[in-house]
Coordinates of C-alpha atoms in Angstrom, one line a residue:
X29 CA 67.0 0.8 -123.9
X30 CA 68.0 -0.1 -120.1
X31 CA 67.7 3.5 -118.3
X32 CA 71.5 2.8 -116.3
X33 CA 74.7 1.8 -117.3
X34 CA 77.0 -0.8 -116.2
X35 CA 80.4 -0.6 -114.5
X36 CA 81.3 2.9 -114.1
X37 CA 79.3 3.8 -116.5
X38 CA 76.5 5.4 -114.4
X39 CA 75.8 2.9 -112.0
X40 CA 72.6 0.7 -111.7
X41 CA 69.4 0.9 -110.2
X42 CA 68.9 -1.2 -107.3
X43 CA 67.4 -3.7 -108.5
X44 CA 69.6 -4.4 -111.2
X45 CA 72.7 -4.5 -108.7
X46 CA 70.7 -6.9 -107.1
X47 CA 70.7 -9.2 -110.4
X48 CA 74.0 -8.6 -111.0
X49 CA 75.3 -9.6 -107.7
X50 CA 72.8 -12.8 -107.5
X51 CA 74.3 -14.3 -110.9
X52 CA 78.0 -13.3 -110.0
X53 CA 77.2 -14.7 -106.5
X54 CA 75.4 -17.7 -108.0
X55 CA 78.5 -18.5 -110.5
X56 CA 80.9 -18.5 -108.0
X57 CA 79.2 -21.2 -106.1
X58 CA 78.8 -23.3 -108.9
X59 CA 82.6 -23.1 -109.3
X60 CA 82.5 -23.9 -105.8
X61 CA 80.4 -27.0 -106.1
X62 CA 82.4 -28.2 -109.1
X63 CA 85.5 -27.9 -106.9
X64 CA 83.9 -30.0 -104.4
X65 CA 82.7 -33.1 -106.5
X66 CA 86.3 -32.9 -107.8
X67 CA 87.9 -33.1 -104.3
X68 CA 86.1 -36.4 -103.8
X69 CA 88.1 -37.7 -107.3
X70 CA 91.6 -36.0 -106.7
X71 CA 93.7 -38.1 -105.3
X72 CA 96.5 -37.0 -102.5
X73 CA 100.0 -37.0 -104.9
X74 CA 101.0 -33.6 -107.0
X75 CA 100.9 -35.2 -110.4
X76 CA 96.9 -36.1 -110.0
X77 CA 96.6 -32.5 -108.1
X78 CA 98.5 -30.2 -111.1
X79 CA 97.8 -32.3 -114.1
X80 CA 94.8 -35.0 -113.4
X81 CA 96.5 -37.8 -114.1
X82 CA 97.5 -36.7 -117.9
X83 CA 94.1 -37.9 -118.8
X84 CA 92.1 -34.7 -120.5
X85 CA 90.2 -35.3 -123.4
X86 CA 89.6 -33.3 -126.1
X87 CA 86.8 -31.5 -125.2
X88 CA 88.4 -30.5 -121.9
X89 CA 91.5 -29.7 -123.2
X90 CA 90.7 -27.1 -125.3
X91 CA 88.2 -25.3 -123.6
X92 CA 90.4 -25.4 -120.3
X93 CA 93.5 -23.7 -122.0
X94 CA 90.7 -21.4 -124.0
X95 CA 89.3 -20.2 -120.9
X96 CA 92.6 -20.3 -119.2
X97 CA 93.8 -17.7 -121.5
X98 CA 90.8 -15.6 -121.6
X99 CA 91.3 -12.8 -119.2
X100 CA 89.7 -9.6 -118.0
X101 CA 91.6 -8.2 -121.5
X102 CA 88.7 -10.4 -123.6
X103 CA 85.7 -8.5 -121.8
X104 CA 87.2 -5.0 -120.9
X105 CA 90.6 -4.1 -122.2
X106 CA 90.5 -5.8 -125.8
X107 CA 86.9 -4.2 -126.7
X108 CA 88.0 -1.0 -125.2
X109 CA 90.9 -0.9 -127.4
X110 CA 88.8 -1.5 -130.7
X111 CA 86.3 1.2 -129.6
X112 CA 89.1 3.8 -129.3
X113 CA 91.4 2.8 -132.4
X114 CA 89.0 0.5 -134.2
X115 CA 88.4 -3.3 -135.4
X116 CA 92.2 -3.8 -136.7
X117 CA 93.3 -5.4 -133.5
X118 CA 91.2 -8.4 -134.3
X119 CA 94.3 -9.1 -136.6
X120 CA 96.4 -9.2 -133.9
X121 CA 94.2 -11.3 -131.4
X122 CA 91.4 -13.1 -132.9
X123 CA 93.5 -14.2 -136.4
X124 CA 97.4 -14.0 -136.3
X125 CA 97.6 -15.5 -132.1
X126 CA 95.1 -17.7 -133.1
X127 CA 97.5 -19.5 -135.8
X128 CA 101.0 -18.2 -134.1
X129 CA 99.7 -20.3 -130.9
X130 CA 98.3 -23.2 -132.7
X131 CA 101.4 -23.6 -134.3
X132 CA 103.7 -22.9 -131.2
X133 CA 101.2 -25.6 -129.7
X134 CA 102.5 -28.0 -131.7
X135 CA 106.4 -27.0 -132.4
X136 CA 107.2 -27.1 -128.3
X137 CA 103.9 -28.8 -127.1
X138 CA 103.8 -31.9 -128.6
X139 CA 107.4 -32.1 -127.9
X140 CA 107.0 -31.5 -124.5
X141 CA 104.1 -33.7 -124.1
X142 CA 105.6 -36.9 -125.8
X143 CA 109.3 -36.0 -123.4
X144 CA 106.6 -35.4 -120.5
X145 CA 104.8 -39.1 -121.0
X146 CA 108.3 -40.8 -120.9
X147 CA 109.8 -38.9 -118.2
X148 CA 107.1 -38.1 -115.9
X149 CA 107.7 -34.5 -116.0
X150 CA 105.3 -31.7 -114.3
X151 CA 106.4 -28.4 -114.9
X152 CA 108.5 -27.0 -117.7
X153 CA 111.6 -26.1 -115.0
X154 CA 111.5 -29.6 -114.2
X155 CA 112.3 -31.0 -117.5
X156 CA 114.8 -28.2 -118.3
X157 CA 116.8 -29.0 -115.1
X158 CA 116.7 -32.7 -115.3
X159 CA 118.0 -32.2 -119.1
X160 CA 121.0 -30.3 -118.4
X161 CA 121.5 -31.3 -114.6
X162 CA 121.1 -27.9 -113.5
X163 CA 119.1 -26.3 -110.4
X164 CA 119.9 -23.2 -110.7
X165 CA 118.7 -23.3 -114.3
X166 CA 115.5 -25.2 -113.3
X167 CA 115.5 -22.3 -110.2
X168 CA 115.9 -19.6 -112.9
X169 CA 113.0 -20.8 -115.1
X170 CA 110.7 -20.9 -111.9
X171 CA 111.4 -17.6 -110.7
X172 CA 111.6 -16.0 -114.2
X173 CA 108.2 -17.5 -114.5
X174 CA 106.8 -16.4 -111.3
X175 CA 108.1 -13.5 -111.4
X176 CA 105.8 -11.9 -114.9
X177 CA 103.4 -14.3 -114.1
X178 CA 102.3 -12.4 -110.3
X179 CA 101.2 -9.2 -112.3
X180 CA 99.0 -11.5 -114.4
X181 CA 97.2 -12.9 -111.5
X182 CA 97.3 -8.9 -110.2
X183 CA 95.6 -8.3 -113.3
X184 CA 92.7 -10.5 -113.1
X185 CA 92.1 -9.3 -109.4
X186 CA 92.1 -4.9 -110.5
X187 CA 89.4 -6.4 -113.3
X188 CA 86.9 -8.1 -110.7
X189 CA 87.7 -5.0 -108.5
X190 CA 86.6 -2.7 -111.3
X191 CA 83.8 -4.4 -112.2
X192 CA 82.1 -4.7 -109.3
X193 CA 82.6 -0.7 -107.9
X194 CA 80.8 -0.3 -111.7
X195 CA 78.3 -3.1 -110.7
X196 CA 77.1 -1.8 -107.4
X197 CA 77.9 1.7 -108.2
X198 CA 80.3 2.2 -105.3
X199 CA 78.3 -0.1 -102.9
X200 CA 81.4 -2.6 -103.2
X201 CA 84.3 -1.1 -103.0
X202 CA 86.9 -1.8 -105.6
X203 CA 89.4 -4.1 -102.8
X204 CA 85.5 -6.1 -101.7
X205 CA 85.3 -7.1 -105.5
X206 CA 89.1 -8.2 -105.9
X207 CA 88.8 -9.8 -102.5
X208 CA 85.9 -11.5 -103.5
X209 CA 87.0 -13.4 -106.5
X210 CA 90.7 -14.1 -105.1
X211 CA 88.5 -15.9 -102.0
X212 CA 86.8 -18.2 -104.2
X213 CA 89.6 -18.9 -106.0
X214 CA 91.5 -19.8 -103.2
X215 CA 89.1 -22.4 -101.9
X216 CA 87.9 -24.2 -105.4
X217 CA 91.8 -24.1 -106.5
X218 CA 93.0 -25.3 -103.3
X219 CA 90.5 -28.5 -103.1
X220 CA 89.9 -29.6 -106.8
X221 CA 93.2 -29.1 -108.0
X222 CA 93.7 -29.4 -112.0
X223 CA 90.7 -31.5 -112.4
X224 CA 88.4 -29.0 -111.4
X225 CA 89.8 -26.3 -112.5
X226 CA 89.6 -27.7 -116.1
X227 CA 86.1 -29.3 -115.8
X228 CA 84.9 -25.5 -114.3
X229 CA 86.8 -24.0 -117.3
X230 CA 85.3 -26.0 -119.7
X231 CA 81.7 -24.6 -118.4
X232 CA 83.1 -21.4 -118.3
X233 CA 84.4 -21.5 -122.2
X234 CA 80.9 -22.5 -123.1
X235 CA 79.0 -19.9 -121.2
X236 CA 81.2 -17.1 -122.3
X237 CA 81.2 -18.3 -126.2
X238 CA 77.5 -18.3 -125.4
X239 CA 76.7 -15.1 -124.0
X240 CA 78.9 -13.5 -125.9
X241 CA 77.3 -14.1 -129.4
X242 CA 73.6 -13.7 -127.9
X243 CA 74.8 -10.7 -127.2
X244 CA 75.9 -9.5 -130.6
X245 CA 73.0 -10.7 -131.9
X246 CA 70.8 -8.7 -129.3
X247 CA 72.7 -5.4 -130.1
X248 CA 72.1 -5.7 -134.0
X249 CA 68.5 -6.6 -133.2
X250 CA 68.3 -3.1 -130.7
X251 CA 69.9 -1.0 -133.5
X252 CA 68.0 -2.1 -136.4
X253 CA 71.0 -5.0 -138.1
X254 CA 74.6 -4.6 -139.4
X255 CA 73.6 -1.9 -141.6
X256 CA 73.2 0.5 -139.3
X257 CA 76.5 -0.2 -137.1
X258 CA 78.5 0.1 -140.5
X259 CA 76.6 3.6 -141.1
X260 CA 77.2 4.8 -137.8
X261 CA 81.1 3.7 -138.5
X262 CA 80.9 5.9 -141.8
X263 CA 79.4 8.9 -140.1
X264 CA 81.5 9.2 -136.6
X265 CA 84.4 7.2 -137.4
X266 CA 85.0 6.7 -141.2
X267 CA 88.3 5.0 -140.2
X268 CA 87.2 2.1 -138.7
X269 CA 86.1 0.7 -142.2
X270 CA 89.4 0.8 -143.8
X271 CA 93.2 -0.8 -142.8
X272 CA 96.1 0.9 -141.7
X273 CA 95.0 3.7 -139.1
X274 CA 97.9 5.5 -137.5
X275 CA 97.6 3.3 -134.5
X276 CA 97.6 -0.3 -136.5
X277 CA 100.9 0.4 -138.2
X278 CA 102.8 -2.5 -139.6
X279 CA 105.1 -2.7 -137.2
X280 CA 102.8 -2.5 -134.6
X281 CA 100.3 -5.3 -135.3
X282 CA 103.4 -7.9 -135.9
X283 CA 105.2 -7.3 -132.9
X284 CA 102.0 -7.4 -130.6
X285 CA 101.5 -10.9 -132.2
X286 CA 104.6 -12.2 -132.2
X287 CA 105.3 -11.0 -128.4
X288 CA 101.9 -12.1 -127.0
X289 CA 101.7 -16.0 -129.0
X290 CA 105.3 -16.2 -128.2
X291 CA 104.9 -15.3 -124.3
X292 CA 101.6 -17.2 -123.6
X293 CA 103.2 -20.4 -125.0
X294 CA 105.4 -19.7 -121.7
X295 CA 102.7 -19.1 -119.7
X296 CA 103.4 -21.5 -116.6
X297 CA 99.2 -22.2 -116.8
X298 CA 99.2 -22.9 -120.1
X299 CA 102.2 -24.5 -121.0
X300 CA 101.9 -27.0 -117.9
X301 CA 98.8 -28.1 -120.2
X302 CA 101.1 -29.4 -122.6
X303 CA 101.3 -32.3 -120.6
X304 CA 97.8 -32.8 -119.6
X305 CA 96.4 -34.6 -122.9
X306 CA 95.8 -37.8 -122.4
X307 CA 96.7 -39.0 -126.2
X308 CA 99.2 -38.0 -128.9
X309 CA 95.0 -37.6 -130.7
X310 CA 93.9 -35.5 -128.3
X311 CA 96.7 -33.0 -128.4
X312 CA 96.7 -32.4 -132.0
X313 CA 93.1 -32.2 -132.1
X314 CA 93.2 -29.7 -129.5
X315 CA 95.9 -27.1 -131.7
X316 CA 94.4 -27.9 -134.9
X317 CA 90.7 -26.6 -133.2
X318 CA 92.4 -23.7 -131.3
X319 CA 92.5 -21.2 -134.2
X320 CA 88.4 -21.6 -134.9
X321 CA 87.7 -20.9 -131.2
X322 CA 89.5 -18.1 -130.5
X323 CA 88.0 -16.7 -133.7
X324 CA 84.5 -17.8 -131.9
X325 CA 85.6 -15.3 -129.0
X326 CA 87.6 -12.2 -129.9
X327 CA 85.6 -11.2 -133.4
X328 CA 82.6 -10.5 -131.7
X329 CA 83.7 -8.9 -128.4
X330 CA 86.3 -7.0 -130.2
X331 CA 83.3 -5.9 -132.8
X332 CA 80.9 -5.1 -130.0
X333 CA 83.8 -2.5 -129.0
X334 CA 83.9 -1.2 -132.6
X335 CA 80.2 -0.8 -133.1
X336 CA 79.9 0.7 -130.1
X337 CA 82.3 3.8 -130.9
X338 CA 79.8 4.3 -134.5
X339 CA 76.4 4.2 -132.2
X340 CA 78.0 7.1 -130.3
X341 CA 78.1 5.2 -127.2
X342 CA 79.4 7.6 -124.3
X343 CA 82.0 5.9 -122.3
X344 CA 83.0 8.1 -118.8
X345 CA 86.7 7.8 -118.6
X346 CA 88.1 4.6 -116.4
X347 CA 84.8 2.8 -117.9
X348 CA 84.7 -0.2 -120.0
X349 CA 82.8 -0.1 -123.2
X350 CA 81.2 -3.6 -123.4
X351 CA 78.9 -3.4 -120.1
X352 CA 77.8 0.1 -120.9
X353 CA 76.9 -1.3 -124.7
X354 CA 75.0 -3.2 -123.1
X355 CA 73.4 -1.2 -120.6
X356 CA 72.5 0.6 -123.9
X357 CA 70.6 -1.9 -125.8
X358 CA 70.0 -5.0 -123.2
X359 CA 67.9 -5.5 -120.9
X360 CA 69.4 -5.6 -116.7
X361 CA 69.3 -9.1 -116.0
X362 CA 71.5 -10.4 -119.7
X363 CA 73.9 -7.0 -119.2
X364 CA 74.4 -9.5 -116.1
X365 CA 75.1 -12.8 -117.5
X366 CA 77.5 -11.0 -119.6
X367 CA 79.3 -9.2 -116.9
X368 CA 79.1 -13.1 -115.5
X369 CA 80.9 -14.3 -118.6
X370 CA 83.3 -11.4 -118.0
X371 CA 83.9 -12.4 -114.1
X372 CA 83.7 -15.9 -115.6
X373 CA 87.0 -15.0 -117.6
X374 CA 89.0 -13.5 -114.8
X375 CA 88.1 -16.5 -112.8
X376 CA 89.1 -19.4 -115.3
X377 CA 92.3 -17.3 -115.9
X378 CA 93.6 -16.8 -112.1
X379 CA 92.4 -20.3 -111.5
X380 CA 95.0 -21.7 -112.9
X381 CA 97.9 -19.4 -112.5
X382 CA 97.4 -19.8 -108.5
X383 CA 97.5 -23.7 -109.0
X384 CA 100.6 -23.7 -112.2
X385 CA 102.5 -20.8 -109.8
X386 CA 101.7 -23.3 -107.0
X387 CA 103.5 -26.2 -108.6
X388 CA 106.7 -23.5 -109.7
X389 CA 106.9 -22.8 -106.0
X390 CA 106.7 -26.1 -104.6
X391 CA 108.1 -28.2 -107.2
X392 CA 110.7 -25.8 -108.8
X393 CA 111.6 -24.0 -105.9
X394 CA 111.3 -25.2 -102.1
X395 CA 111.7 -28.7 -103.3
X396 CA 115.0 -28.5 -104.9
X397 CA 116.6 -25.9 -103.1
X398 CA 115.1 -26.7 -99.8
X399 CA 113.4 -29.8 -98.9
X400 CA 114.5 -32.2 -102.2
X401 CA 113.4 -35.9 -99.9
X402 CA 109.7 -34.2 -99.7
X403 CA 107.0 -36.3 -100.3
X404 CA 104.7 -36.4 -102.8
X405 CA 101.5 -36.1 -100.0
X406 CA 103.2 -33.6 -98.3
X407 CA 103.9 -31.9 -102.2
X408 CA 100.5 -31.6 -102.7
X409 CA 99.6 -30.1 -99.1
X410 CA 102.3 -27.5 -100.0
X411 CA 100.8 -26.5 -103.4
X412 CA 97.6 -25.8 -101.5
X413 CA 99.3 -23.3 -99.3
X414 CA 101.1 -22.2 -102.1
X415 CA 97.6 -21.0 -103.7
X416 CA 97.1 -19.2 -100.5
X417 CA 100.4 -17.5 -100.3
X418 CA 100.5 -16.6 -104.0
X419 CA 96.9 -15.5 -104.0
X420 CA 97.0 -13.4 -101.2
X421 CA 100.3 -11.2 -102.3
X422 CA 98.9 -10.8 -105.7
X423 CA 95.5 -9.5 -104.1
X424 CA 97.2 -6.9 -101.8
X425 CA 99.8 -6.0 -104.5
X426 CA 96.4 -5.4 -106.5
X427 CA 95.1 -2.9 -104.0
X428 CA 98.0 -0.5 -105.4
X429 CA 96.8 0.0 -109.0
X430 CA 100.3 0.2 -110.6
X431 CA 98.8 0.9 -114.3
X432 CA 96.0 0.0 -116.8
X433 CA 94.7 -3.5 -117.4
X434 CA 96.7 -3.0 -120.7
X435 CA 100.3 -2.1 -119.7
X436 CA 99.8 -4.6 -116.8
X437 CA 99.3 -7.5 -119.3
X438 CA 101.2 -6.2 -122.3
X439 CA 104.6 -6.1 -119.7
X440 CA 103.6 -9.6 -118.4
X441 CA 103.5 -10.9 -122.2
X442 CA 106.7 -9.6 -123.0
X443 CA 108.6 -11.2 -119.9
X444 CA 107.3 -14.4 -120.8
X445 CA 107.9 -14.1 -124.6
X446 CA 111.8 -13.9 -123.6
X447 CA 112.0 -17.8 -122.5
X448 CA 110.1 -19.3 -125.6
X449 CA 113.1 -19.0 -128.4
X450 CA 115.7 -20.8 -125.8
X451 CA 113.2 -23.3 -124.6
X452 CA 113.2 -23.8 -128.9
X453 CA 116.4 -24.4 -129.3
X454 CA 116.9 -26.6 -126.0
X455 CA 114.0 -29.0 -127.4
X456 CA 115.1 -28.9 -131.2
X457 CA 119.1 -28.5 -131.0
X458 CA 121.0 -31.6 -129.3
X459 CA 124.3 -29.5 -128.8
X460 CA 122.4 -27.0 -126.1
X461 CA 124.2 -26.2 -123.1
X462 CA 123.5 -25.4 -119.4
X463 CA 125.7 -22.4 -120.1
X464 CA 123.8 -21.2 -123.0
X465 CA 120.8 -21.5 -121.7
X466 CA 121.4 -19.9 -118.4
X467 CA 123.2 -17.0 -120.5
X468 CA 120.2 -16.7 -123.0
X469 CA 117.4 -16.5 -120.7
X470 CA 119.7 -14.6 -118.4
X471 CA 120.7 -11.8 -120.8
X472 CA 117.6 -11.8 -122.6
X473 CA 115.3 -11.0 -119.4
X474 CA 118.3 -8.1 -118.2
X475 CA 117.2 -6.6 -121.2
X476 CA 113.7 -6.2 -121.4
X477 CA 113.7 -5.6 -117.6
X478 CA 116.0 -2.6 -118.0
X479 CA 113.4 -1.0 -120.5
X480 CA 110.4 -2.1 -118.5
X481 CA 111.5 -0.3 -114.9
X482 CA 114.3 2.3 -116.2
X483 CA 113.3 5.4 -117.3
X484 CA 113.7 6.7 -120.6
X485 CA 116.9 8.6 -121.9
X486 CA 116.9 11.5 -124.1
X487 CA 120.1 10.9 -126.7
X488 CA 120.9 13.1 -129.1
X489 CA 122.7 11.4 -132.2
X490 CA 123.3 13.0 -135.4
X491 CA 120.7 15.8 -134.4
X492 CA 117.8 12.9 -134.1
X493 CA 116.7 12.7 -130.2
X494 CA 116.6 8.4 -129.5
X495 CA 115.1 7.8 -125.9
X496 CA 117.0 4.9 -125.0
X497 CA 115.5 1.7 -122.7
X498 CA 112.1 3.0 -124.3
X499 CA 109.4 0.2 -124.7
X500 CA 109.2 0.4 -128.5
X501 CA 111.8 2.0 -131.2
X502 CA 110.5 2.9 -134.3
X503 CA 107.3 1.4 -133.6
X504 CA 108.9 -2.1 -132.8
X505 CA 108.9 -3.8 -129.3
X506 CA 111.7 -4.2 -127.5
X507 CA 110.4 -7.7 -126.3
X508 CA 111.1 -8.9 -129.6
X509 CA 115.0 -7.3 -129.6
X510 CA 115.2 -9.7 -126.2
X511 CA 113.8 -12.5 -128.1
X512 CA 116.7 -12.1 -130.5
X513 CA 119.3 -11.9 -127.8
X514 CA 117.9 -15.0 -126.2
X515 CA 118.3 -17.4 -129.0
X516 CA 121.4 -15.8 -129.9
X517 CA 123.4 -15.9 -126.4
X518 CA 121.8 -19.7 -126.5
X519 CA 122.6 -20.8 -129.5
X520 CA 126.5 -18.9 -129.8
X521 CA 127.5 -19.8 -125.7
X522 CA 126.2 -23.3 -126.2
X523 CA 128.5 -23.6 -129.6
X524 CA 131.2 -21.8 -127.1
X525 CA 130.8 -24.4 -124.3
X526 CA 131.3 -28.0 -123.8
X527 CA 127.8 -30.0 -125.1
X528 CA 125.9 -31.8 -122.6
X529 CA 126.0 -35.6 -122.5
X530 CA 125.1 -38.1 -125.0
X531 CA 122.4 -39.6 -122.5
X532 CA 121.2 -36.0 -121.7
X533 CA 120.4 -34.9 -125.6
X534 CA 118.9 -38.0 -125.7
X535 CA 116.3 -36.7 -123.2
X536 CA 114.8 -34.4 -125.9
X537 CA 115.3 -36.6 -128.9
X538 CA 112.1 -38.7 -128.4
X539 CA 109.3 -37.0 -130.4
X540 CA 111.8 -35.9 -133.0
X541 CA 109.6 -37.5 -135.8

């Protein structure tokens, strides 16, 4: 076993910081250098810059919005939760998202893709706006957007912080290590635009998928097979080996599925790669591979985390199980290329939420509302400094800490979740209005706002105590109670309001077969 632990989990000898910081160091200039050769292809207008040129292949595709989704939740928060309530939220992450997405992927992305080849359409604000003729509603969709997706980005910056105070013990401070990776970003995003971001997250998917199963495979090795990690399972925490803990209730597993498939469709870095695909093929190759690869991913982190609580692992409080796993049974130097893979995931994810938030702010916001004869050069130039801006807030609004790499990305989830069931009905439902939809995603986010930042509220009512604008009631999210509203308000205002013209719906009828 390696004498030291990894990320606040005892700190490591010098010489393992050393390899730590040499292979984080050494990825991040490899990003770098991918960045660079895909500066010399990118051309100088905003569609090659956000969505090279619609012409991802397969291969690219999935592994781009695979790594763009993977967050510092795959590596720390995920395997932390199955260590402390058990295996079950596999269900959630690595089985039920994996379908819910794939199939989201193809109800509203192929739509949008096939609507976004004819049109020439960029950004999901863009098509809504030009659909119902409304800037305020393509405003409304930006900022919603950019809005939940800033403590996303946060998120990704706290994990790098984290990980490096653990990694150096202390040497780097925890606003050096989230400073670190939002500087890299800055400069790889800023030059290669969607093209390198999606080549470097195609290498990232790889590595991580790699590294990941080596090191299940080294951990079973160190403790003797899967024998023993069930046996340690039966005699510390019996149950882990059966369904339905206290914590994994019903309730619980389907509205944490529902909200987090539902809000990543939304995500502005994810669903702008909706449009990316360079063949009808290629995109329903891409949704119809997506459930098998996230499998790939979240069974064995999400195990490791499991295991981990039956070998009697001892994980100081504010740690994260996986690095100190492996600081158990690993050797120094591949405890590193995991923490690597984990770095790897932050990266691939902020990557593209600075250059999609980029495109929101300059295409969604300052364009229409306050330079709409901008150019397309000078578009692109703005994006850029948009990735700056953007990047830089998040980074100093990381230096806070407002709460747990958990509540941080479960509330950003939930905002998001609240545009996908009017989006639905806008693509599906010729007889959508501009009124509807502003009222759906309007009242919809008022809702689950008011439960995210008001406090709760005792009630008494019928001698049973209700704490109002709570985050869950009777075990159910309130995201999913906005959800409803949404697509109700939508679907009842627009049946309220005069229908949009013929030539509009007609917008959003291609694709229909």
């Amino acid at each position: 076993m390696a004498e030291t632990t990894l990320l606040s989990g005892g700190g490591l000898s010098t010489a393992a910081t050393s390899v730590e910081l040499l292979v984080v160091v050494g990825y991040l200039l490899v990003a770098l250098l991918v960045g660079l050769v895909a500066y010399r292809l990118t051309g100088t207008d905003a569609e090659d810059y956000y969505l090279a040129s619609r012409s991802l292949g397969t291969l690219v595709l999935l592994f781009t919005t695979f790594a763009t989704l993977l967050s510092a939740f795959t590596f720390f928060a995920g395997p932390n939760l199955a260590y402390r309530q058990g295996p079950e939220w596999i269900l959630v992450m690595g089985t039920m998202d994996g379908i819910l997405f794939a199939i989201l992927w193809y109800l509203i992305g192929y739509k949008q893709w096939l609507i976004g080849q004819q049109h020439g359409y960029v950004t999901l604000p863009e098509m809504l706006g030009d659909r119902f003729g409304s800037t305020w509603l393509r405003g409304l969709v930006a900022g919603v957007s950019l809005f939940w997706l800033f403590p996303y980005v946060m998120l990704q910056q706290m994990g790098a912080g984290e990980a490096l105070v653990g990694l150096t013990d202390g040497t780097v401070p925890y606003w050096g290590g989230a400073a670190l990776i939002t500087v890299f970003m800055i400069l790889y995003v800023g030059l290669a635009g969607m093209r390198g971001v999606a080549w470097t997250d195609t290498i990232q998917g790889l590595f991580m998928l790699s590294v990941i199963w080596i090191a299940v495979a080294w951990v079973l090795s160190a403790i003797g097979g899967p024998t023993v990690a069930a046996a340690g399972l039966d005699a510390n925490n019996p149950t882990f080996l059966a369904l339905g803990s206290s914590f994994y209730t019903p309730a619980y597993i389907i509205s944490t599925a529902v909200v987090i498939a539902f809000g990543v469709t939304m995500f502005p870095q994810i669903n702008q790669r909706f449009f990316v695909a360079e063949s009808a093929a290629v995109l329903k190759r891409s949704f119809t591979l997506w459930p098998v690869l996230v499998l790939l991913l979240f069974v064995p982190a999400f195990l490791l985390g499991t295991w981990a609580a039956g070998l009697g692992v001892s994980v100081p409080e504010g740690a994260n199980v996986l690095p100190v796993l492996l600081g158990e049974y690993t050797p120094a130097w591949f405890a590193a290329l995991v923490i690597a893979g984990a770095m790897a995931a932050m990266m691939s994810s902020s990557d593209s939420m600075l250059l999609s938030g980029s495109s929101y702010f300059t295409r969604d916001l300052y364009r229409p509302f306050v330079e709409p004869a901008v150019t397309a050069d000078r578009e692109a130039w703005l994006a850029r400094g948009g990735v700056v801006a953007f990047a830089t807030a998040t980074f100093l609004a990381s230096l806070t800490r407002p709460g747990t790499l958990i509540q941080v990305g479960s509330t950003a989830f939930g905002g998001f979740a609240q545009l996908t069931l009017p989006v639905m009905v806008a693509l599906y439902w010729p007889k959508t209005t501009r009124v509807g939809m502003l009222t759906g995603i309007s009242g919809s986010q008022l809702l689950y706002l008011s439960h995210v930042f008001v406090p709760t509220v005792p009630v008494d009512i019928g001698g049973a105590t209700i704490s109002l604008f709570a985050r869950t009631y009777g075990g159910w999210d309130v995201a999913l109670a906005g959800m409803m509203l949404g697509a109700a308000l939508t679907i009842s205002v627009s049946w309220l309001t005069t229908a949009g013209t013929d030539e509009a719906a007609e917008r959003f009828a291609v694709g229909a077969d």
